[in-house]
Amino acid sequence: MMDTTTPTATPHGLRPLTVMVLAALWIATIGNLALWRALAALPELGNARGLLFGLAFALMIGAVQVALSALFAWRWTLKPALALMLLSAAAGAYFMLSYGVVIERTMMVNVLLTDTREARELLSWRMAGALAVLGLLPVALLWRARVAWPSGRRQLRSNALTLVAALALAVVAMGLSFQDLSATMRNHTQLRYLINPLNSFYAIATLGNQPIQRNGAAVLPIGQDAHLTPLPAGAKPPLVLLVVGETARADHQGLNGYARDTTPELAARGVVSLRNAWSCGTNTAASVPCMFSPLGRESFNARPDNTEGLADVLQRAGYAVLWLDNQAGGCKGVCDRVPTVDDRALQTPGLCDAEGECLDEVMLNGLDERIAQLPPERRARGVVVFMHQMGSHGPAYYKRSPKAFKKFEPECTTNALQQCSREQVINAYDNTIVYTDHVLASNIDWLKAHEAQWSPALMYLSDHGESLGENNLYLHGLPYRFAPDVQKHIPWMFWLSPQFQQESGISLKCLAKLRDEPVSQDNYFHTVLGLLGVRTTVYDPRRDMGVMCQAAG
């Protein structure tokens, strides 16, 4: 009788362990080029001992990779699991090598919250080529490879032995290089976030313990006792624009002493610029919710629950609140409970392109009509308009400024910043600052036109800064504790009408006393409440810059 049973193994093919080792070798070497480049740049490793440490480190990474693969070494799961690892390693290697970023929880939050338009700006032929060579090529070879599978029992035994042996090898490699490994990781913490693709998997795992949103079932109220101090007799209600900037650096503002005059229009309008202001985070998802909270950076990061923020408290106090958003990424939850106009509703011919992205001037269009639609009883107490800019969002800086404001040429006209000289990158970025200067000046002029009815004021504060090629770093989003200052040092500007200064009791001259004092987004919530006369138990006068400047004498 003919035997019709399916054989338990093909007569020819690679053993599963061979496939795992080859994939681990590729990942530990080519997939970790960013790590090896960073290690090679360390002066303390520039000798024979450093080379031995690098080899031991590579062996440790490869062994851990094999151990992880052994968990999936089954007929139907090994190739998909290895393909995922290879593609993750390729994507991580590209972004770490191209932009100097590291992959950790903060960066993973950025990835998960990135909208289609932002993601599209990162695409380039350079990226496609890198992913093809680093990821698709080894995956194609993996998929074509024939694997000789033993019986299920033998494979279980093989997987267990492989797991134990790989972990033992990793421990031995760690022991042989422990002194150098511990010193290097202690002195250069960011290196641990370059171990690819384990960094991506670890970052995703930590989101479970510390999710993007705390206690997503509810947003707890704050400032339930919020109320307004009575206006002086004959006073006009406030009309305040609170502009949330995007990716602006303090050291590229002409008002702050930058060699280039990037802020001529604001200088002509008597704006006060604080030169020593710092962000709460290095990306929008971290900074904006933090600055809208009364907690301050450290307490905010440790908070157990989601809570309401500044916009909610202003609305609860009785103001008419409006949020205008020129970013497809949205307000990160801080505007969810107030009237909002998103980027789709701002579309205006001449100010918006075919892809739906609009220049920041668009937020002034029809603003009077939008304010008129707010409840009249609230408008009688005052109006607060938040403007969330596109600002200097990268990497396609050249898209953020119209032709009339391209003061610095030649500029980088691609989103692949590595293809441009640093001068071209800086030119493109500085043109966004020049345009932001014009937008803010236009906002001030709009406010001045309403002085007969209102008491107007404007405050501008960027969410975070940006790296422009310093030390081969681009963009933003590095972990706060070792991010460069340029990703955290931000512009903060005030314009207060004479009427507003008189009614609030806070003058521009007073705020100018804080020009070089260290302040941060921890002060934002309380300063806004103080300027607008909102009193509540969550208001802390010690963080109110109006109180701080008066105390400065």
XYZ file of C-alpha atoms in Angstrom:
553
model
C 0.000 0.000 0.000
C 1.266 3.460 -0.923
C 2.118 5.737 2.019
C 0.020 8.920 1.609
C 0.929 10.624 4.926
C 2.519 14.086 4.789
C 6.216 13.946 5.631
C 7.229 15.660 8.839
C 10.173 17.404 7.180
C 11.230 18.326 3.709
C 14.318 16.458 2.481
C 16.146 19.669 1.635
C 16.110 23.095 3.233
C 17.544 25.226 5.971
C 17.115 24.312 9.589
C 14.899 26.781 11.522
C 17.881 27.634 13.753
C 19.942 28.592 10.688
C 17.205 30.950 9.505
C 16.975 32.544 12.952
C 20.744 33.028 13.200
C 20.993 34.571 9.734
C 18.174 37.014 10.498
C 19.744 37.876 13.860
C 23.116 38.452 12.198
C 21.569 40.881 9.705
C 19.684 42.747 12.418
C 22.626 42.898 14.829
C 24.929 44.338 12.153
C 23.191 46.160 9.294
C 19.997 46.813 11.243
C 21.976 48.460 14.057
C 24.187 50.766 12.010
C 22.896 53.762 13.978
C 24.057 52.132 17.220
C 27.483 51.253 15.852
C 27.896 54.766 14.456
C 27.056 56.254 17.845
C 29.444 53.905 19.654
C 32.245 54.622 17.186
C 31.881 58.355 17.916
C 32.549 57.879 21.643
C 36.172 58.805 22.421
C 36.406 56.319 25.294
C 35.758 53.461 22.870
C 38.279 54.483 20.240
C 40.788 51.723 21.005
C 41.195 47.951 20.861
C 39.231 47.505 24.069
C 36.391 49.490 22.541
C 36.426 47.185 19.515
C 36.174 44.129 21.762
C 33.307 45.762 23.634
C 31.524 46.409 20.338
C 31.903 42.793 19.277
C 30.597 41.551 22.626
C 27.686 44.002 22.418
C 26.823 42.801 18.908
C 26.980 39.183 20.107
C 24.645 40.038 22.975
C 22.137 41.745 20.647
C 22.246 38.841 18.199
C 21.797 36.277 20.973
C 18.778 38.109 22.403
C 17.346 38.328 18.892
C 17.717 34.547 18.461
C 16.121 33.945 21.849
C 13.159 36.103 20.886
C 12.865 34.326 17.525
C 12.835 30.930 19.260
C 9.480 31.820 20.799
C 7.988 31.950 17.291
C 9.963 29.121 15.664
C 7.032 27.147 14.339
C 6.044 26.231 10.808
C 3.388 28.957 10.389
C 4.801 31.702 12.606
C 8.580 31.886 12.129
C 8.656 33.674 8.774
C 5.949 36.246 9.651
C 7.655 36.980 12.984
C 11.095 37.379 11.403
C 9.626 39.507 8.601
C 8.106 41.844 11.189
C 11.438 42.085 13.006
C 13.360 42.765 9.801
C 10.935 45.429 8.599
C 10.843 47.070 12.031
C 14.630 47.087 12.118
C 14.768 48.616 8.623
C 12.320 51.414 9.476
C 14.052 52.130 12.783
C 17.493 52.144 11.157
C 16.379 54.579 8.456
C 14.897 57.153 10.820
C 17.703 56.873 13.364
C 20.389 57.220 10.702
C 18.607 59.956 8.753
C 17.341 62.202 11.535
C 19.444 61.203 14.531
C 16.337 60.264 16.542
C 16.059 57.424 19.020
C 13.136 55.027 19.389
C 11.488 55.074 22.802
C 8.045 55.603 24.292
C 7.806 59.306 23.391
C 8.724 58.641 19.785
C 6.285 55.737 19.604
C 3.519 58.062 20.836
C 4.443 60.410 17.988
C 4.187 57.542 15.501
C 0.804 56.396 16.783
C -0.635 59.931 16.774
C 0.770 60.940 13.384
C -1.933 61.781 10.871
C -1.840 60.927 7.167
C -0.605 64.357 6.076
C 2.295 64.344 8.542
C 3.232 60.799 7.575
C 3.168 61.719 3.880
C 5.744 64.462 4.468
C 8.247 61.894 5.710
C 8.025 59.836 2.520
C 10.809 60.148 -0.043
C 12.637 58.092 -2.663
C 15.584 57.962 -0.268
C 13.341 56.356 2.343
C 11.891 53.911 -0.193
C 15.363 52.856 -1.310
C 16.598 52.416 2.249
C 13.592 50.328 3.272
C 13.933 48.220 0.130
C 17.574 47.378 0.837
C 17.380 47.146 4.633
C 13.983 45.480 4.905
C 12.327 44.196 1.765
C 15.434 42.474 0.383
C 16.098 40.292 3.464
C 12.351 39.621 3.821
C 12.187 38.467 0.192
C 15.150 36.136 0.765
C 13.529 34.873 3.947
C 10.234 34.163 2.199
C 11.922 32.263 -0.636
C 13.993 30.136 1.705
C 12.923 26.506 2.137
C 12.867 25.436 5.762
C 13.183 21.803 6.771
C 10.795 21.388 9.681
C 11.140 18.426 12.056
C 8.252 16.928 13.951
C 6.411 19.097 16.450
C 8.005 17.363 19.433
C 11.534 17.729 18.061
C 10.894 21.379 17.202
C 9.630 22.067 20.726
C 12.825 20.570 22.155
C 14.942 22.517 19.658
C 13.181 25.784 20.488
C 13.695 25.260 24.217
C 17.385 24.460 23.776
C 17.833 27.427 21.436
C 16.147 29.777 23.893
C 18.294 28.608 26.817
C 21.517 28.595 24.800
C 20.878 32.060 23.296
C 20.103 33.577 26.677
C 23.186 31.933 28.162
C 25.316 33.340 25.348
C 23.850 36.805 25.930
C 24.697 36.558 29.637
C 28.257 35.457 28.858
C 28.704 38.325 26.379
C 27.330 40.743 28.953
C 29.640 39.377 31.627
C 32.719 39.685 29.421
C 31.944 43.347 28.680
C 30.048 44.289 31.838
C 32.414 46.992 33.051
C 32.432 48.804 29.708
C 28.725 48.113 29.113
C 27.583 49.519 32.462
C 29.797 52.595 32.173
C 28.714 53.315 28.591
C 25.004 52.898 29.295
C 25.273 54.978 32.451
C 27.125 57.843 30.770
C 25.290 57.668 27.427
C 21.737 56.704 28.334
C 20.387 57.374 24.861
C 22.329 54.414 23.421
C 19.876 51.935 24.893
C 17.192 53.431 22.639
C 19.291 52.653 19.557
C 19.214 48.866 20.040
C 17.107 47.942 17.041
C 14.353 46.646 16.761
C 14.174 45.759 20.445
C 13.806 49.479 21.162
C 10.564 49.629 19.151
C 9.103 46.511 20.765
C 10.017 47.751 24.248
C 8.497 51.175 23.546
C 5.226 49.581 22.451
C 5.207 47.338 25.522
C 5.659 50.299 27.878
C 2.595 51.986 26.417
C 0.543 49.336 28.179
C 1.944 50.303 31.579
C 1.857 54.041 30.843
C -0.697 54.560 28.079
C -0.929 57.642 25.892
C -4.137 58.562 27.664
C -4.528 57.992 31.393
C -7.849 56.563 32.537
C -9.399 56.851 29.103
C -12.836 56.091 30.514
C -13.207 59.628 31.871
C -11.715 63.100 31.860
C -11.862 64.431 35.386
C -13.033 68.036 35.841
C -10.818 70.717 37.378
C -11.508 74.287 38.420
C -15.172 73.662 39.158
C -15.139 76.777 41.333
C -13.699 78.965 38.548
C -15.154 82.477 38.393
C -14.247 85.879 37.011
C -13.205 88.877 39.050
C -15.521 91.799 38.282
C -14.324 94.245 35.623
C -13.664 97.829 36.726
C -16.435 100.326 36.017
C -16.468 101.294 32.356
C -14.023 98.526 31.418
C -14.351 96.656 28.141
C -14.444 92.843 28.040
C -11.174 91.171 27.011
C -10.553 89.838 23.511
C -7.504 87.597 23.749
C -5.705 85.543 21.119
C -3.662 82.719 22.646
C -1.471 81.449 19.818
C 0.022 77.979 20.235
C 3.098 77.920 18.014
C 4.635 74.859 16.401
C 8.300 73.831 16.402
C 9.696 77.351 16.896
C 13.152 77.825 18.410
C 13.920 80.689 20.777
C 17.382 81.235 19.339
C 16.058 81.868 15.823
C 13.944 84.852 16.868
C 15.324 88.268 15.960
C 13.680 89.641 19.118
C 15.868 87.278 21.154
C 19.136 88.435 19.616
C 19.373 86.135 16.584
C 21.829 87.490 14.019
C 19.140 87.376 11.332
C 16.219 89.772 11.594
C 13.462 87.172 11.520
C 10.930 89.200 13.553
C 10.878 92.752 12.131
C 7.089 93.169 12.243
C 6.767 92.089 15.867
C 9.646 94.364 16.850
C 7.766 97.284 15.280
C 4.695 96.483 17.397
C 6.442 96.586 20.758
C 6.110 92.906 21.590
C 7.852 91.638 24.746
C 9.772 88.407 24.124
C 10.976 86.151 26.929
C 14.411 84.783 26.049
C 14.716 82.039 28.666
C 11.510 80.012 28.200
C 11.419 76.211 28.150
C 8.957 73.595 26.996
C 7.253 70.805 28.900
C 8.141 68.216 26.269
C 9.838 67.750 22.929
C 6.749 66.937 20.865
C 3.231 68.302 20.506
C 1.549 65.280 22.098
C 3.566 65.829 25.277
C 3.862 69.617 25.415
C 0.367 70.860 24.581
C -1.581 68.785 27.153
C 1.142 69.558 29.716
C 1.111 73.331 29.207
C -2.692 73.353 29.398
C -2.540 71.586 32.763
C -2.029 73.255 36.159
C 0.297 70.467 37.298
C 3.705 71.313 35.853
C 5.917 68.933 33.882
C 6.986 66.486 36.590
C 3.558 66.121 38.196
C 1.859 65.959 34.797
C 4.031 63.070 33.655
C 3.218 61.192 36.867
C -0.523 61.927 36.823
C -2.818 58.894 37.287
C -5.797 60.309 35.351
C -6.741 62.515 32.455
C -8.114 65.868 33.524
C -9.582 68.929 31.899
C -7.283 71.824 31.050
C -7.005 75.546 30.538
C -9.666 75.865 27.834
C -12.203 74.077 30.057
C -11.476 76.305 33.048
C -11.775 79.497 30.983
C -15.102 78.314 29.610
C -16.332 77.277 33.047
C -15.433 80.710 34.403
C -17.804 82.247 31.842
C -15.693 83.277 28.859
C -16.647 82.581 25.245
C -13.896 80.189 24.129
C -13.047 79.224 20.552
C -10.309 76.896 19.270
C -9.001 77.269 15.710
C -6.793 74.403 14.547
C -4.559 74.605 11.488
C -3.040 71.176 12.139
C -4.521 67.912 10.980
C -3.024 66.345 14.112
C -5.499 68.279 16.236
C -5.328 69.708 19.724
C -4.284 66.494 21.547
C -7.500 66.526 23.573
C -7.247 69.996 25.132
C -10.037 71.496 22.973
C -12.442 68.569 23.028
C -15.043 70.311 25.198
C -15.015 73.828 23.704
C -16.218 75.149 20.317
C -13.646 74.098 17.722
C -12.943 74.863 14.071
C -10.578 72.309 12.565
C -8.355 72.548 9.498
C -11.017 71.069 7.220
C -13.359 73.979 7.964
C -10.609 76.552 7.355
C -10.126 75.699 3.669
C -9.747 78.947 1.689
C -8.634 79.346 -1.950
C -5.242 80.991 -2.163
C -4.284 80.062 1.379
C -4.684 76.290 1.169
C -3.084 73.823 -1.217
C -4.554 70.856 -3.070
C -3.641 68.526 -0.208
C -5.662 70.586 2.265
C -2.787 72.225 4.127
C -3.348 75.916 4.853
C -1.029 78.791 5.658
C -1.513 80.118 9.181
C -3.046 83.387 7.933
C -6.181 81.411 7.192
C -7.198 81.455 10.850
C -7.980 85.195 10.679
C -10.381 84.675 7.765
C -13.964 84.977 8.953
C -12.903 85.202 12.603
C -15.368 88.023 13.351
C -18.225 85.900 12.068
C -17.073 82.884 14.076
C -16.911 84.960 17.257
C -20.383 86.392 16.555
C -21.763 82.831 16.612
C -20.602 82.253 20.191
C -23.182 82.664 22.998
C -23.881 86.402 23.514
C -23.949 86.149 27.296
C -20.423 84.723 27.219
C -19.182 87.254 24.675
C -20.346 89.998 27.043
C -17.816 88.716 29.603
C -14.987 88.326 27.090
C -13.660 86.157 24.271
C -10.627 83.874 24.276
C -9.505 82.445 20.926
C -6.862 79.743 20.750
C -4.969 79.519 17.462
C -3.027 76.291 16.918
C -0.516 76.997 14.153
C 1.191 74.859 11.566
C 4.143 77.147 12.258
C 7.551 75.641 11.499
C 6.496 72.002 11.339
C 9.140 69.881 9.597
C 10.660 68.280 7.728
C 9.017 70.094 4.786
C 9.819 73.568 6.107
C 9.611 75.041 2.618
C 5.839 74.401 2.591
C 5.274 76.514 5.692
C 6.032 79.915 4.143
C 4.606 81.568 0.991
C 6.893 82.920 -1.704
C 6.638 86.532 -0.509
C 8.240 85.574 2.822
C 11.150 83.498 1.575
C 13.706 86.012 2.781
C 16.606 83.558 2.956
C 17.741 81.697 -0.138
C 18.539 79.109 -1.297
C 16.273 77.027 0.874
C 15.884 73.273 1.172
C 12.917 72.280 -0.997
C 12.645 68.606 -0.047
C 11.527 66.709 3.020
C 14.735 64.635 2.851
C 16.772 67.132 4.853
C 19.949 65.064 4.520
C 20.030 65.873 0.802
C 20.363 69.598 1.534
C 23.235 71.564 2.980
C 22.756 72.736 6.548
C 22.607 76.323 5.291
C 19.673 75.432 3.034
C 17.864 73.695 5.904
C 18.333 76.716 8.160
C 17.202 79.074 5.395
C 13.980 77.117 4.915
C 13.404 77.033 8.668
C 14.134 80.736 9.164
C 11.659 81.577 6.417
C 8.966 79.890 8.535
C 9.926 82.156 11.441
C 9.700 85.223 9.173
C 6.230 84.123 8.105
C 5.153 83.458 11.691
C 6.335 86.998 12.507
C 3.983 88.306 9.807
C 1.065 86.133 10.979
C 1.426 87.283 14.589
C 1.763 90.918 13.511
C -1.411 90.537 11.427
C -3.159 89.094 14.483
C -2.096 92.133 16.510
C -3.360 94.486 13.807
C -6.685 92.640 13.811
C -6.867 93.062 17.580
C -6.069 96.777 17.338
C -8.981 97.188 14.944
C -11.293 95.956 17.716
C -10.123 98.238 20.510
C -13.321 100.318 20.392
C -15.369 97.346 21.611
C -12.869 95.117 23.365
C -9.749 95.133 25.529
C -7.390 93.085 23.332
C -4.221 91.094 24.019
C -2.100 88.378 22.390
C 0.180 85.724 23.809
C 2.333 83.439 21.650
C 4.083 80.332 22.958
C 5.591 77.499 20.931
C 4.991 73.887 21.918
C 8.632 72.765 21.503
C 11.783 73.504 19.534
C 13.650 71.758 16.732
C 17.028 70.288 15.823
C 18.383 71.565 12.514
C 21.359 69.299 11.953
C 23.381 70.002 15.083
C 25.332 66.822 15.862
C 23.467 65.176 12.946
C 20.143 65.561 14.742
C 17.023 66.703 12.919
C 13.410 67.401 13.894
C 12.373 66.829 17.526
C 10.938 64.253 19.907
C 14.036 63.007 21.737
C 13.432 61.962 25.361
C 13.359 65.125 27.456
C 16.176 64.187 29.814
C 18.802 64.075 27.089
C 17.203 66.075 24.281
C 19.359 69.032 23.198
C 18.318 72.462 24.429
C 17.260 73.528 20.939
C 14.330 71.084 21.183
C 13.233 72.619 24.512
C 14.186 76.319 24.324
C 11.135 78.104 22.934
C 9.859 81.619 22.164
C 7.237 83.213 24.430
C 5.842 86.612 23.439
C 3.296 89.094 24.779
C 1.386 91.979 23.253
C -1.084 93.787 25.534
C -3.150 96.766 24.442
C -3.025 99.852 26.680
C -6.629 99.163 27.727
C -5.807 95.554 28.670
C -2.745 96.631 30.657
C -4.821 99.133 32.597
C -7.657 96.714 33.355
C -5.497 93.691 34.216
C -2.960 95.650 36.220
C -0.150 93.918 34.296
C 1.968 95.966 31.936
C 4.372 95.002 29.184
C 7.012 96.907 31.127
C 6.397 94.598 34.068
C 6.602 91.444 31.932
C 9.818 92.740 30.372
C 11.462 92.312 33.789
C 11.224 88.556 33.206
C 12.903 88.744 29.794
C 15.942 86.757 30.916
C 14.444 84.934 33.899
C 13.957 81.155 33.563
C 10.295 80.373 32.902
C 8.578 77.359 31.390
C 5.287 76.040 30.148
C 4.598 75.217 33.801
C 3.761 78.941 34.087
C 1.346 79.046 31.144
C -1.898 77.855 32.774
C -1.548 80.131 35.789
C -0.332 83.174 33.820
C -3.339 83.022 31.492
C -5.753 82.718 34.414
C -4.049 85.620 36.145
C -4.159 87.907 33.101
C -7.818 87.087 32.507
C -8.897 87.492 36.120
C -9.985 83.882 36.668
C -9.920 82.718 40.254
C -10.074 79.052 41.241
C -8.389 76.729 43.709
C -6.239 75.220 40.943
C -4.708 78.656 40.202
C -1.231 79.048 41.692
C -0.099 82.697 41.888
C 3.491 81.566 42.417
C 3.505 80.402 38.777
C 1.687 83.455 37.431
C 4.200 85.610 35.554
C 2.055 88.680 36.157
C 2.563 88.185 39.885
C 6.212 87.232 39.379
C 7.084 90.415 37.489
C 5.342 92.594 40.078
C 7.318 90.860 42.816
C 10.531 91.532 40.873
C 10.113 95.247 41.785
